[in-house]
CSV table of C-alpha atoms and ligand atoms in Angstrom, one decimal:
chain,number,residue,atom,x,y,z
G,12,UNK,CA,79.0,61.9,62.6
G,13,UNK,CA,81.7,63.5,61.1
G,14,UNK,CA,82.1,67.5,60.8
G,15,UNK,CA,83.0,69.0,58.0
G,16,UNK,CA,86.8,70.5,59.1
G,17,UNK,CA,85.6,74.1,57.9
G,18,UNK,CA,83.3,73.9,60.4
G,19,UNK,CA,85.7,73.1,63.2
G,20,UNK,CA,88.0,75.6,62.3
G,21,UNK,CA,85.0,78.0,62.6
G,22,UNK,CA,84.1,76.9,65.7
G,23,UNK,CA,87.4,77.4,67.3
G,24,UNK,CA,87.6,80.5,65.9
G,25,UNK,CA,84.8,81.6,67.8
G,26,UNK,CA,85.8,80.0,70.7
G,27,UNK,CA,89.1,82.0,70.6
G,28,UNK,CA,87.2,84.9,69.8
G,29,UNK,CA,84.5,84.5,73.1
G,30,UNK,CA,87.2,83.6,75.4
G,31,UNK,CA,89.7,87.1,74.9
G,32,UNK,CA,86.3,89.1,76.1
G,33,UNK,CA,85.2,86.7,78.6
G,34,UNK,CA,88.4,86.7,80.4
G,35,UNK,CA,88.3,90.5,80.1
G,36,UNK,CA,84.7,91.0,82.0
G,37,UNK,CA,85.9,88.0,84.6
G,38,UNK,CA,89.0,90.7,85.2
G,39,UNK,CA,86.6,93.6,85.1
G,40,UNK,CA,84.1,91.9,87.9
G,41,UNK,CA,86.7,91.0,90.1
G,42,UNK,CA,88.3,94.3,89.8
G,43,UNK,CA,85.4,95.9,91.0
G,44,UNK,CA,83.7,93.4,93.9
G,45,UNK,CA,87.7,91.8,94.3
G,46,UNK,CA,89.7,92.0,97.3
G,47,UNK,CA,90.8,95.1,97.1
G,48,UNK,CA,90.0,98.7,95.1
G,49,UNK,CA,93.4,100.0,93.7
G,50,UNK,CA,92.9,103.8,95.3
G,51,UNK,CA,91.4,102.5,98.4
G,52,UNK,CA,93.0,102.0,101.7
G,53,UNK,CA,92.0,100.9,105.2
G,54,UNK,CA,93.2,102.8,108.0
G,55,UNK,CA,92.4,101.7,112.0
G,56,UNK,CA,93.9,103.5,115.1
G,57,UNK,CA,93.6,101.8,118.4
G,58,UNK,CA,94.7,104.1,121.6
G,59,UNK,CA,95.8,101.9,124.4
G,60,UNK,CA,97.5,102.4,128.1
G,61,UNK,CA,101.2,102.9,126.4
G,62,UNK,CA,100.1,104.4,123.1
G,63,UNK,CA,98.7,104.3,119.8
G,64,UNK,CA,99.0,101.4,117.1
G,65,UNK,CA,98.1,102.6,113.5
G,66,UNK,CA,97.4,99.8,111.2
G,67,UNK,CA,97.5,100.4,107.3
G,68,UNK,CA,95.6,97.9,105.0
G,69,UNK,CA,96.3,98.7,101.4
G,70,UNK,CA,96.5,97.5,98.2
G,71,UNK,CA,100.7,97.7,97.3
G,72,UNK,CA,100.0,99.9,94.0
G,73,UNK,CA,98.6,102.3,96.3
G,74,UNK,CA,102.6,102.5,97.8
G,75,UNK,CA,104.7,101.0,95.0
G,76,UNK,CA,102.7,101.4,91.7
G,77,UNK,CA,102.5,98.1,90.9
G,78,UNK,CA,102.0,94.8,92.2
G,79,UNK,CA,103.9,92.3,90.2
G,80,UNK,CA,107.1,91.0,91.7
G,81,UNK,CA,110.1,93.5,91.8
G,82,UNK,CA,112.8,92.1,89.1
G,83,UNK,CA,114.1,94.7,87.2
G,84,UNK,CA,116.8,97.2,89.8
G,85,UNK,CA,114.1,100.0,89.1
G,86,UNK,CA,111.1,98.2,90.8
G,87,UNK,CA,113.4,97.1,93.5
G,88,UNK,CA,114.6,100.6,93.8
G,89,UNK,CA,111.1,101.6,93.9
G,90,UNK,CA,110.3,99.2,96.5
G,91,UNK,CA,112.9,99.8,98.5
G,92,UNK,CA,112.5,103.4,99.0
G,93,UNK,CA,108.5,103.1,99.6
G,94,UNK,CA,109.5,100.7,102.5
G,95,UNK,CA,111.5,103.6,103.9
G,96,UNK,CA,109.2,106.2,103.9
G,97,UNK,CA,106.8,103.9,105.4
G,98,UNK,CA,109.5,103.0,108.2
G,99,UNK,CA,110.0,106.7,108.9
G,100,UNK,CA,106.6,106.8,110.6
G,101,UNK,CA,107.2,109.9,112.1
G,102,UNK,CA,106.9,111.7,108.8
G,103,UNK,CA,103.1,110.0,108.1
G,104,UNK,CA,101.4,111.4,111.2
G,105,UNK,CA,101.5,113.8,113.7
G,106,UNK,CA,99.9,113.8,117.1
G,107,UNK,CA,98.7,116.8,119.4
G,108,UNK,CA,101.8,117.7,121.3
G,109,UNK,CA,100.2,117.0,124.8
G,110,UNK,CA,99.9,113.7,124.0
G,111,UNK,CA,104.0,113.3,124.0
G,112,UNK,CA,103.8,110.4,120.7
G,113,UNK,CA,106.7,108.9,119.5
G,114,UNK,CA,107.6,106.5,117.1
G,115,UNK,CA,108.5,102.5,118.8
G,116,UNK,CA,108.4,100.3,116.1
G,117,UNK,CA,107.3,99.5,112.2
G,118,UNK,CA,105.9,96.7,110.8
G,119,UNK,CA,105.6,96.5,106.9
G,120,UNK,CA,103.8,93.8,105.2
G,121,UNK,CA,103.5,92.5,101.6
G,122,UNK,CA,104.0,89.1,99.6
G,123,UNK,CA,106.1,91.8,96.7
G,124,UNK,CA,109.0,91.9,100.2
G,125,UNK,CA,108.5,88.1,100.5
G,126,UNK,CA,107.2,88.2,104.3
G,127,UNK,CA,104.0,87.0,103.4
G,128,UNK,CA,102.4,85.2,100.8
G,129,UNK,CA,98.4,85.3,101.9
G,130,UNK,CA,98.3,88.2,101.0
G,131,UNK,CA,98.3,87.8,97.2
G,132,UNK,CA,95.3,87.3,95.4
G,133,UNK,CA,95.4,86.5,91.8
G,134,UNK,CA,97.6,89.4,90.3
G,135,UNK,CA,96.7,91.6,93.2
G,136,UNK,CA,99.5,92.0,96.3
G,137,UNK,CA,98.4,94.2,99.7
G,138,UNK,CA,101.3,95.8,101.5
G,139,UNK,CA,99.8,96.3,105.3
G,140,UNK,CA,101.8,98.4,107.7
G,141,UNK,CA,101.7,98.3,111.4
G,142,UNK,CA,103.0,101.7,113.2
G,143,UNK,CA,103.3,101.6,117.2
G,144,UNK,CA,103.7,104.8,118.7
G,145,UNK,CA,104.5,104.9,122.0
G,146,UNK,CA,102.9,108.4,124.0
G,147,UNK,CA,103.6,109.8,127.3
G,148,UNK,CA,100.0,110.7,127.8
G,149,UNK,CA,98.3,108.8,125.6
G,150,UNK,CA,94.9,109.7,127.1
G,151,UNK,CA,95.6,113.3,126.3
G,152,UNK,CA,95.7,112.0,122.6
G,153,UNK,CA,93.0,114.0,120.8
G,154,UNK,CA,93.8,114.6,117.3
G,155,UNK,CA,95.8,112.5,114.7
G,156,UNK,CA,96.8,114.0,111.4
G,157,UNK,CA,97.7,111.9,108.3
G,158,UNK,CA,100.1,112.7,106.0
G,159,UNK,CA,99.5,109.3,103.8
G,160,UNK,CA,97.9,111.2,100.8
G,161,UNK,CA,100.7,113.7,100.3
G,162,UNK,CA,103.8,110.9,100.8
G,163,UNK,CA,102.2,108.8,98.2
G,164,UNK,CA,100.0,111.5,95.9
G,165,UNK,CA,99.8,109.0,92.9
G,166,UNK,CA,98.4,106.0,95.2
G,167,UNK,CA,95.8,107.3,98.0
G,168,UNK,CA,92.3,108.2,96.5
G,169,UNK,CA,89.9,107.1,99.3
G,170,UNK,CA,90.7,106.0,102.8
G,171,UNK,CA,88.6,104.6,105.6
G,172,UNK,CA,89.4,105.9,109.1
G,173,UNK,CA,88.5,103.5,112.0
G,174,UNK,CA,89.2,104.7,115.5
G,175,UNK,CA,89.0,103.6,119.0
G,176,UNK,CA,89.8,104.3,122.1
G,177,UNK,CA,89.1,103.8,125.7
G,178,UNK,CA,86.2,106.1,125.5
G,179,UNK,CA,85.0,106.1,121.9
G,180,UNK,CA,84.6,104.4,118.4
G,181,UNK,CA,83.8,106.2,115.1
G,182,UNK,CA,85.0,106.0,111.2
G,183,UNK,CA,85.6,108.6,108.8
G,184,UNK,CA,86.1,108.6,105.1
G,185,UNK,CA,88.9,110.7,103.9
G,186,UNK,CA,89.5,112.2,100.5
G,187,UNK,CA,93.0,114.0,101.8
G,188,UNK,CA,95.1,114.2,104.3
G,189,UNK,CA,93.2,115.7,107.2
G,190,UNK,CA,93.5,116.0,111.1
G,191,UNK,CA,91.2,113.2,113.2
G,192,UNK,CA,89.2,114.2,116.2
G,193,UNK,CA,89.4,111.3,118.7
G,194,UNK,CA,86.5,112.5,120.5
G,195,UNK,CA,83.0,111.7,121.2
R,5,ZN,ZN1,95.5,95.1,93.0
């Protein structure tokens, strides 16, 4: 059978009509149970023999603003300075004194600096940092306090707080920055 052409025309009108909002809710859904929540960050602290390593899992709009790749000279600008303050670890955290913490090594992580590319999911890029801190008395260490939500005020919202050491294990939920008891 033959359809009349009106027809046709009508149905892919409609077809271009359903996909524009179906495409929208498939964004919407995997905004919400995707990969990563744009706000939301991951933070774990291991205390070991020689020191601390802090490890940041984040979405990179949390850091940079956006996730695309950097082309223009302002998003590379942008990118470049966010990789900086990331670097000077020092400025993120601060330790109880007795504990004699300072800064070894940085580690930063993201398919937008082209060291990775795993970790780019659709139009969604991570940028994970690894800090090691090296401490003097590392089993003195009893409090960390994050500076994360005021160096990047427009990106952190929420961020999970994992913690271990030789004695102990908890998490807590931050909201801003705050000091962490590592202790029982
Ligand atoms: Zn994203």
């Amino acid at each position: 059978m033959k359809f009349p052409s009106t027809l046709i025309s009508t149905l892919s009108l409609l077809l271009a009509l359903s996909s524009s909002p179906l495409h929208a809710d498939e964004h919407a859904i995997h905004e919400e149970h995707g990969v990563h929540e744009h706000g939301a960050a991951t933070l774990s602290l291991a205390v070991g023999e020689a020191g601390v390593d802090i490890m940041l899992e984040s979405p990179a709009a949390n850091i940079v603003g956006f996730e695309h790749a950097a082309t223009t000279d302002e998003d590379k600008q942008t990118l470049a300075d966010a990789q900086k303050k990331l670097e000077a670890g020092a400025d993120l955290f601060a330790f109880n004194t007795e504990a004699g913490c300072t800064l070894n090594s940085t580690e930063v992580v993201s398919a937008l600096l082209g060291n990775t590319n795993t970790e780019k999911h659709d139009d969604h890029s991570d940028m994970d940092v690894a800090w090691a801190f090296t401490c003097t008395a590392p089993a003195a260490l009893t409090e960390v306090t994050t500076k994360l939500f005021a160096a990047f005020p427009d990106g952190f919202e929420h961020l999970k707080v994992e913690w271990v050491t030789d004695k102990s294990a908890s998490a807590v939920a931050l909201e801003k920055d705050d000091t962490i008891k590592l202790t029982p």
